[in-house]
XYZ file of C-alpha atoms in Angstrom:
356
model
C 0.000 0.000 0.000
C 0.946 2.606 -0.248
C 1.128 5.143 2.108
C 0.045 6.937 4.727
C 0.370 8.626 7.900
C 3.459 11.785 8.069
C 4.701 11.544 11.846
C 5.579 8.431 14.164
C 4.604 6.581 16.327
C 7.477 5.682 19.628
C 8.792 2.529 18.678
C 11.451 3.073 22.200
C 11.135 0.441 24.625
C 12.933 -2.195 26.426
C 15.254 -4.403 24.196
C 14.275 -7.639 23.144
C 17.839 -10.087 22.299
C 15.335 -11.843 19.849
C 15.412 -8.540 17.880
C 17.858 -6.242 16.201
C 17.527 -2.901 16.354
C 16.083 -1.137 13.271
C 18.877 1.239 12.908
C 21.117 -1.402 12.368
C 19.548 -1.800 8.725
C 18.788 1.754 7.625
C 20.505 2.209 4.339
C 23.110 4.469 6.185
C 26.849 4.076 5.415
C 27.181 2.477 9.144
C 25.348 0.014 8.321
C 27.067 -1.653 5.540
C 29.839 -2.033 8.358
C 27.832 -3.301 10.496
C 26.545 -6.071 8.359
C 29.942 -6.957 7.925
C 30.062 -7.799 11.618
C 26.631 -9.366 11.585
C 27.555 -11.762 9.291
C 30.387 -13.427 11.576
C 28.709 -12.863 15.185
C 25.192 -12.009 14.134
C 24.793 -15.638 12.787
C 26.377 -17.174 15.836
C 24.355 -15.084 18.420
C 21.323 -16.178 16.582
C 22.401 -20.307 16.501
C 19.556 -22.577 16.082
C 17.373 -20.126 15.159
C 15.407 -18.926 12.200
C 16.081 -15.412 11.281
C 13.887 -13.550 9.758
C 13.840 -9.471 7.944
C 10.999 -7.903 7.441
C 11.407 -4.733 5.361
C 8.582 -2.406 5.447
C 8.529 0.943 3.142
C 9.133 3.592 5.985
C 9.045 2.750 9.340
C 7.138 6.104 11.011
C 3.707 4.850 9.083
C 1.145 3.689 12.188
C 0.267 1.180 9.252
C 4.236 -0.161 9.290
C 4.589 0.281 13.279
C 1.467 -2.234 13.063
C 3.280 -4.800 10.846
C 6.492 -4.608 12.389
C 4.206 -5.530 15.781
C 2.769 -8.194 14.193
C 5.870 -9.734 12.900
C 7.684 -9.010 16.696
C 5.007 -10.637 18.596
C 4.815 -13.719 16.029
C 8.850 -13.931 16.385
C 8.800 -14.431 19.882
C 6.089 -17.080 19.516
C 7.584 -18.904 17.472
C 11.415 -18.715 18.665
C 12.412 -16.847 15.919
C 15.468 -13.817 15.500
C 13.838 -11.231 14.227
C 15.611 -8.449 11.671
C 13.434 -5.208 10.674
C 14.553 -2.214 8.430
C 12.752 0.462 6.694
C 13.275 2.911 3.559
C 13.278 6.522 4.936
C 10.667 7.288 2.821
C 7.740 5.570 0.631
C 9.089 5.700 -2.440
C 13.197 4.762 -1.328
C 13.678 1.455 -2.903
C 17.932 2.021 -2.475
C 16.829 1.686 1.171
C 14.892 -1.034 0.792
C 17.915 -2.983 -1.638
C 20.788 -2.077 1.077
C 18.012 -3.403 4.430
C 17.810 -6.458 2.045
C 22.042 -7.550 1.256
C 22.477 -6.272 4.831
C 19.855 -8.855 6.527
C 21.008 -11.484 3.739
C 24.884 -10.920 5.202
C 23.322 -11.220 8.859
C 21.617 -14.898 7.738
C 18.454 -13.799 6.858
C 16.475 -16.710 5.377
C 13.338 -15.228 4.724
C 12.797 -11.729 3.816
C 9.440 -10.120 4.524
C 9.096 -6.843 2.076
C 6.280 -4.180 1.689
C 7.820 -2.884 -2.099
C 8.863 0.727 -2.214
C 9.149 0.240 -6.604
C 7.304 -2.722 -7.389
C 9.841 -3.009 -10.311
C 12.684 -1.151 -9.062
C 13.120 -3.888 -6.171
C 12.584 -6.854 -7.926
C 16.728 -7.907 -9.605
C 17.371 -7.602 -5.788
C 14.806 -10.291 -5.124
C 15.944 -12.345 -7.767
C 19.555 -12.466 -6.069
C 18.167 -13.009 -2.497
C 15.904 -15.933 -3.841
C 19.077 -17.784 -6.155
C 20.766 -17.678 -3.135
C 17.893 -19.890 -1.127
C 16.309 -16.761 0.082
C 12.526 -17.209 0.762
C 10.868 -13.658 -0.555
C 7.238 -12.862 0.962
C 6.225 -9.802 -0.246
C 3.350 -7.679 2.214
C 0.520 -6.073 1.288
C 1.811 -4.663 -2.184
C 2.950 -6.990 -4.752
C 5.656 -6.179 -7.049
C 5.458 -5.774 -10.946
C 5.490 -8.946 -11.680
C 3.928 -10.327 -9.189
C 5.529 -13.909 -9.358
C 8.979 -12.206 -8.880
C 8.553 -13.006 -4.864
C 7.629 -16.415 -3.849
C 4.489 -15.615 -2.378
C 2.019 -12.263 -1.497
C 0.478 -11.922 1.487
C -2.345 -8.618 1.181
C -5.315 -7.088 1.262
C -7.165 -7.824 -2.466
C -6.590 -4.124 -3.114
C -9.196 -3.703 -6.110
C -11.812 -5.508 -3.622
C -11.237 -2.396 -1.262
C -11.593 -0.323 -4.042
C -15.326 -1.958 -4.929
C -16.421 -2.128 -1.448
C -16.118 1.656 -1.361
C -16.841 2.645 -5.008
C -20.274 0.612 -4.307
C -20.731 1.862 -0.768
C -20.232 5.247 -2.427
C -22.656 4.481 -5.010
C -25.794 3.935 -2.929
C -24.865 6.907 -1.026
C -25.400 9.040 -3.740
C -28.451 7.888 -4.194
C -29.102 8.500 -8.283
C -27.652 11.631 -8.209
C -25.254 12.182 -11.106
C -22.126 11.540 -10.347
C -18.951 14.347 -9.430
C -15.872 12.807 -8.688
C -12.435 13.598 -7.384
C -9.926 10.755 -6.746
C -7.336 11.725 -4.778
C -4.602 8.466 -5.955
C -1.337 7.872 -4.689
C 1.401 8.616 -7.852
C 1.678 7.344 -11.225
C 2.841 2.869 -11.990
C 1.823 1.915 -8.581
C 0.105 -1.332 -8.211
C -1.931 -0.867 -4.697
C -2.889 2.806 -6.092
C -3.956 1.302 -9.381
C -6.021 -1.420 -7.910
C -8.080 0.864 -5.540
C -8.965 3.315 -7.824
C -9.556 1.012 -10.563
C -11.813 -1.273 -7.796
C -13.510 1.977 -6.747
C -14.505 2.781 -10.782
C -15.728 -0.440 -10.907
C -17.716 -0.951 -7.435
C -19.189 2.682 -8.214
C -20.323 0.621 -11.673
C -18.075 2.996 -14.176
C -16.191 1.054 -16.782
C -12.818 0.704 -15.348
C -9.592 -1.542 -15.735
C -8.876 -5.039 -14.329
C -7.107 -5.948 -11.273
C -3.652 -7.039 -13.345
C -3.886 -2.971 -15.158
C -1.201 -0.837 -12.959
C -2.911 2.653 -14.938
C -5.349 4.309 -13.420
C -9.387 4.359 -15.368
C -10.624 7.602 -16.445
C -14.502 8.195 -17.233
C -16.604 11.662 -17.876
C -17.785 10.961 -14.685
C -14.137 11.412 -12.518
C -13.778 15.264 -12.827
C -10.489 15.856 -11.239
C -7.780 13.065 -10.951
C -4.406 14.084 -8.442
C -1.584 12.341 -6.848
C -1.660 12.688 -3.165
C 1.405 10.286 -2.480
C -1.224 8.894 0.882
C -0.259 12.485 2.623
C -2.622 14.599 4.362
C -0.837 17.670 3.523
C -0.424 17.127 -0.251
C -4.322 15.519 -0.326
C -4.980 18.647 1.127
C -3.474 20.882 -1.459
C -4.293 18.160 -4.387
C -8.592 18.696 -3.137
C -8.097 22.372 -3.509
C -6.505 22.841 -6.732
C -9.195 19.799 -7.760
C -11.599 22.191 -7.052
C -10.914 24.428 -9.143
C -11.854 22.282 -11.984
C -14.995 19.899 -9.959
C -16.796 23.053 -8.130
C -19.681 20.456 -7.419
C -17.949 17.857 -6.728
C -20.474 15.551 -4.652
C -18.078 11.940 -4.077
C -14.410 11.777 -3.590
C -11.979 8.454 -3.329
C -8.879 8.435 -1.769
C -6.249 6.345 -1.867
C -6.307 6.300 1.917
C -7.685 7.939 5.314
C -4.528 10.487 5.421
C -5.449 11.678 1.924
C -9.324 11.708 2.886
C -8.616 13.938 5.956
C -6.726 16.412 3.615
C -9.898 16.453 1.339
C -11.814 16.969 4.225
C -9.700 19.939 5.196
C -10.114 21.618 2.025
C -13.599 20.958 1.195
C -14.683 22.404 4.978
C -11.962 25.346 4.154
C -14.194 25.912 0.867
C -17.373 25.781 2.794
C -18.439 22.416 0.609
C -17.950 19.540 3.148
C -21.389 19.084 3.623
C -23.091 16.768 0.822
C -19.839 15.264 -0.128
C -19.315 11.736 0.216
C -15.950 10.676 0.978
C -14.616 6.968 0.779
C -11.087 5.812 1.848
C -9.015 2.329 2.576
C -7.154 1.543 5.095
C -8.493 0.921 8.380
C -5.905 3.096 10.345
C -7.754 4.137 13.806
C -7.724 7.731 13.029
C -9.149 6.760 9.980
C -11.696 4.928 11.807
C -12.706 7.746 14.527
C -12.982 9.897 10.987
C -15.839 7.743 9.864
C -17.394 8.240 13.486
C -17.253 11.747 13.121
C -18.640 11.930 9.981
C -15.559 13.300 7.651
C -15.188 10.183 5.817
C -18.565 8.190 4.648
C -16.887 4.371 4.894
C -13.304 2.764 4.429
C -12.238 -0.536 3.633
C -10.122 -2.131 6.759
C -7.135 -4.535 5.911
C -5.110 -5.704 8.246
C -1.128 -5.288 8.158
C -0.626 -7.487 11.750
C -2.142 -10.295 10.227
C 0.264 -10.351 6.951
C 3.134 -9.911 9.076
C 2.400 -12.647 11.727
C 1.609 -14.789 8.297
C 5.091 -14.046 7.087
C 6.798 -14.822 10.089
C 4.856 -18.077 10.610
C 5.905 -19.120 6.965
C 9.816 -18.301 7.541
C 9.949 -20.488 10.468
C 7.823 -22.874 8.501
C 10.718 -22.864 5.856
C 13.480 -23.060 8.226
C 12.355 -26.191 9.604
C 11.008 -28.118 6.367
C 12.025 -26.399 3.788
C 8.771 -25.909 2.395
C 7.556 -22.240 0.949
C 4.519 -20.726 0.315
C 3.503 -19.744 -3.298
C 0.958 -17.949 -4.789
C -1.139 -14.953 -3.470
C -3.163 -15.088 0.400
C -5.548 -12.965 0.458
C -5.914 -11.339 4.218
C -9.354 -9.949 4.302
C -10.718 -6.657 4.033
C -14.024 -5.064 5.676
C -16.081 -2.040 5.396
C -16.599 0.142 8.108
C -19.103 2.807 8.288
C -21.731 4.967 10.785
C -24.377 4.864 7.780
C -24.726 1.459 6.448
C -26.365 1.515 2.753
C -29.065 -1.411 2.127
C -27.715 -4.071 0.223
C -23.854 -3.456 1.071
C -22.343 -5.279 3.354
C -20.002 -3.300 6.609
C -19.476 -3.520 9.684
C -19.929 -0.731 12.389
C -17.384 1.570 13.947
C -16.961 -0.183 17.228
C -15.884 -3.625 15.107
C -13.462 -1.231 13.201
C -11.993 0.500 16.636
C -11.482 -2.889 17.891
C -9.504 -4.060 14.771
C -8.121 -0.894 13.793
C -4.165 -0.037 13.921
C -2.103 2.794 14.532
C -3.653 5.478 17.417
């Protein structure tokens, strides 16, 4: 996914010997030295057991802090040395490549990664995985998909439906003025939401395989928001501009939606628009209680990681590896179910929700 939140979350706490640090795989000139050392006494700290790095795209994203919780907790379950890293931004796949030969060094078995460039990343893969590497990616897939052994995610263009038809019956047979506020240009998760939303909204739109974003008369106003509040913000007001009336907007996610929010109530137009998001993020979630966004689609980024983990111990000990693509569920939440489309209410989405 994409993504999502600008800011942190504390990550500080007591330190866990299971667990390396995630400074120690930032793609910082130290750490190429210190990889060196990991691979002679990391591996022999770590004897008899599996180690595992998970990679996520930034690691201040509540959606990432999530993950990497997920992943921690399923470590310590199942006995397993845990190794995280992060790029330093969405978007940093150079971060992503040197978290990836430095975890590899350190005896890294299984590498869990959330793609920064679904293409970009992937001759890096194909080195981990000829040297016995198992390759999970999370919650975005790369381009191709089959480049990593397996996927673990939220059906992305299924979010995208649940919303676009949520969004639909909202509107209630008005005609249709949208705004979709997408993430940037050749990604696959921002592709397969707003292509999902066309189609759930029942506007001819690309398959789930198409990484270009559908256009119809119907979308007014297309921008890149790059899943930041600030720049959804500024992307809603220039988009209004051009859709005055606007009356439904999709966002890539709830970061982007509370930007649109900003600018529509800034405008004096917040009233009468529908807004739809993915995600599932708690603020996100509070959002839909308060009435700034209409519904989002929850996925579910502990899950993946736990799954990941679960499958890298699985391959330590047997050698076998997933294949294929798991799909980890995704839900609507909203305060004002529509007849005939399915959600859940915002207490179920507080209670599975992620991030503060």
């Amino acid at each position: 996914m994409p993504r999502r939140v600008p800011g942190s979350l504390p990550t500080t706490g007591n330190p866990d010997p299971n667990q390396e640090t995630e400074d120690m795989f930032r793609p910082t000139a130290s750490s190429l030295a210190v990889a060196a050392l990991l691979l002679s006494a990391g591996t022999a700290m770590a004897a008899g057991e599996p180690i595992i790095g998970l990679i996520t795209k930034t690691d201040t994203n509540p959606y990432f802090v999530k993950m990497k919780q997920g992943a921690t907790e399923m470590a310590k379950k199942e006995g397993a040395k845990l190794l995280t890293g992060a790029g330093r931004a969405d978007g940093d796949n150079a971060g992503q490549v040197t978290a990836m030969e430095n975890m590899i060094a350190a005896g890294a078995k299984t590498i869990l990664i959330t793609p920064s460039d679904s293409k970009a990343i992937v001759p890096s893969i194909k080195k981990a995985r000829e040297k016995g590497v198992l390759v999970i990616a999370l919650d975005s897939p790369t381009d191709p998909v089959d480049a990593t052994d397996a996927l673990f995610a939220t059906d992305n263009y299924k979010a995208g439906e649940l919303v676009g038809e949520y969004a639909k019956a909202a509107l209630g047979g008005k005609p249709a003025k949208i705004v979709t506020l997408d993430l940037f240009p050749g990604n696959p998760v921002g592709a397969q939401r707003h292509n999902g939303f066309m189609k759930g909204f029942g506007l001819p739109a690309p398959d789930a395989k198409s990484n270009e974003l559908g256009k119809s008369p119907e979308i007014e106003c297309m921008a890149d928001s790059y899943g930041d509040q600030a720049k959804g913000q500024t992307a809603m007001e220039n988009c209004l501009q051009k859709a005055g009336n606007v009356n439904v907007v999709y966002t890539i996610n709830e970061p982007a939606a509370a930007g649109a929010y900003n600018a529509l109530e800034k405008a004096g137009k917040a009233k009468g628009v529908i807004i739809v998001s993915i995600d599932g993020g708690c603020e996100g979630v509070r959002n839909v209680a308060a009435g700034k966004i209409a519904a989002t689609s929850q996925q579910y980024p502990l899950k993946m990681a736990a799954m990941g983990v679960q499958a890298g111990v699985e391959y330590a000990k047997t050698g076998k590896k997933p294949s294929g693509y798991t799909d980890t569920g995704v839900t609507l939440i909203t305060a004002k179910p529509m007849a005939g489309i399915p959600s859940k209410d915002v207490k179920v989405g507080t209670q599975l929700c992620w991030g503060n």
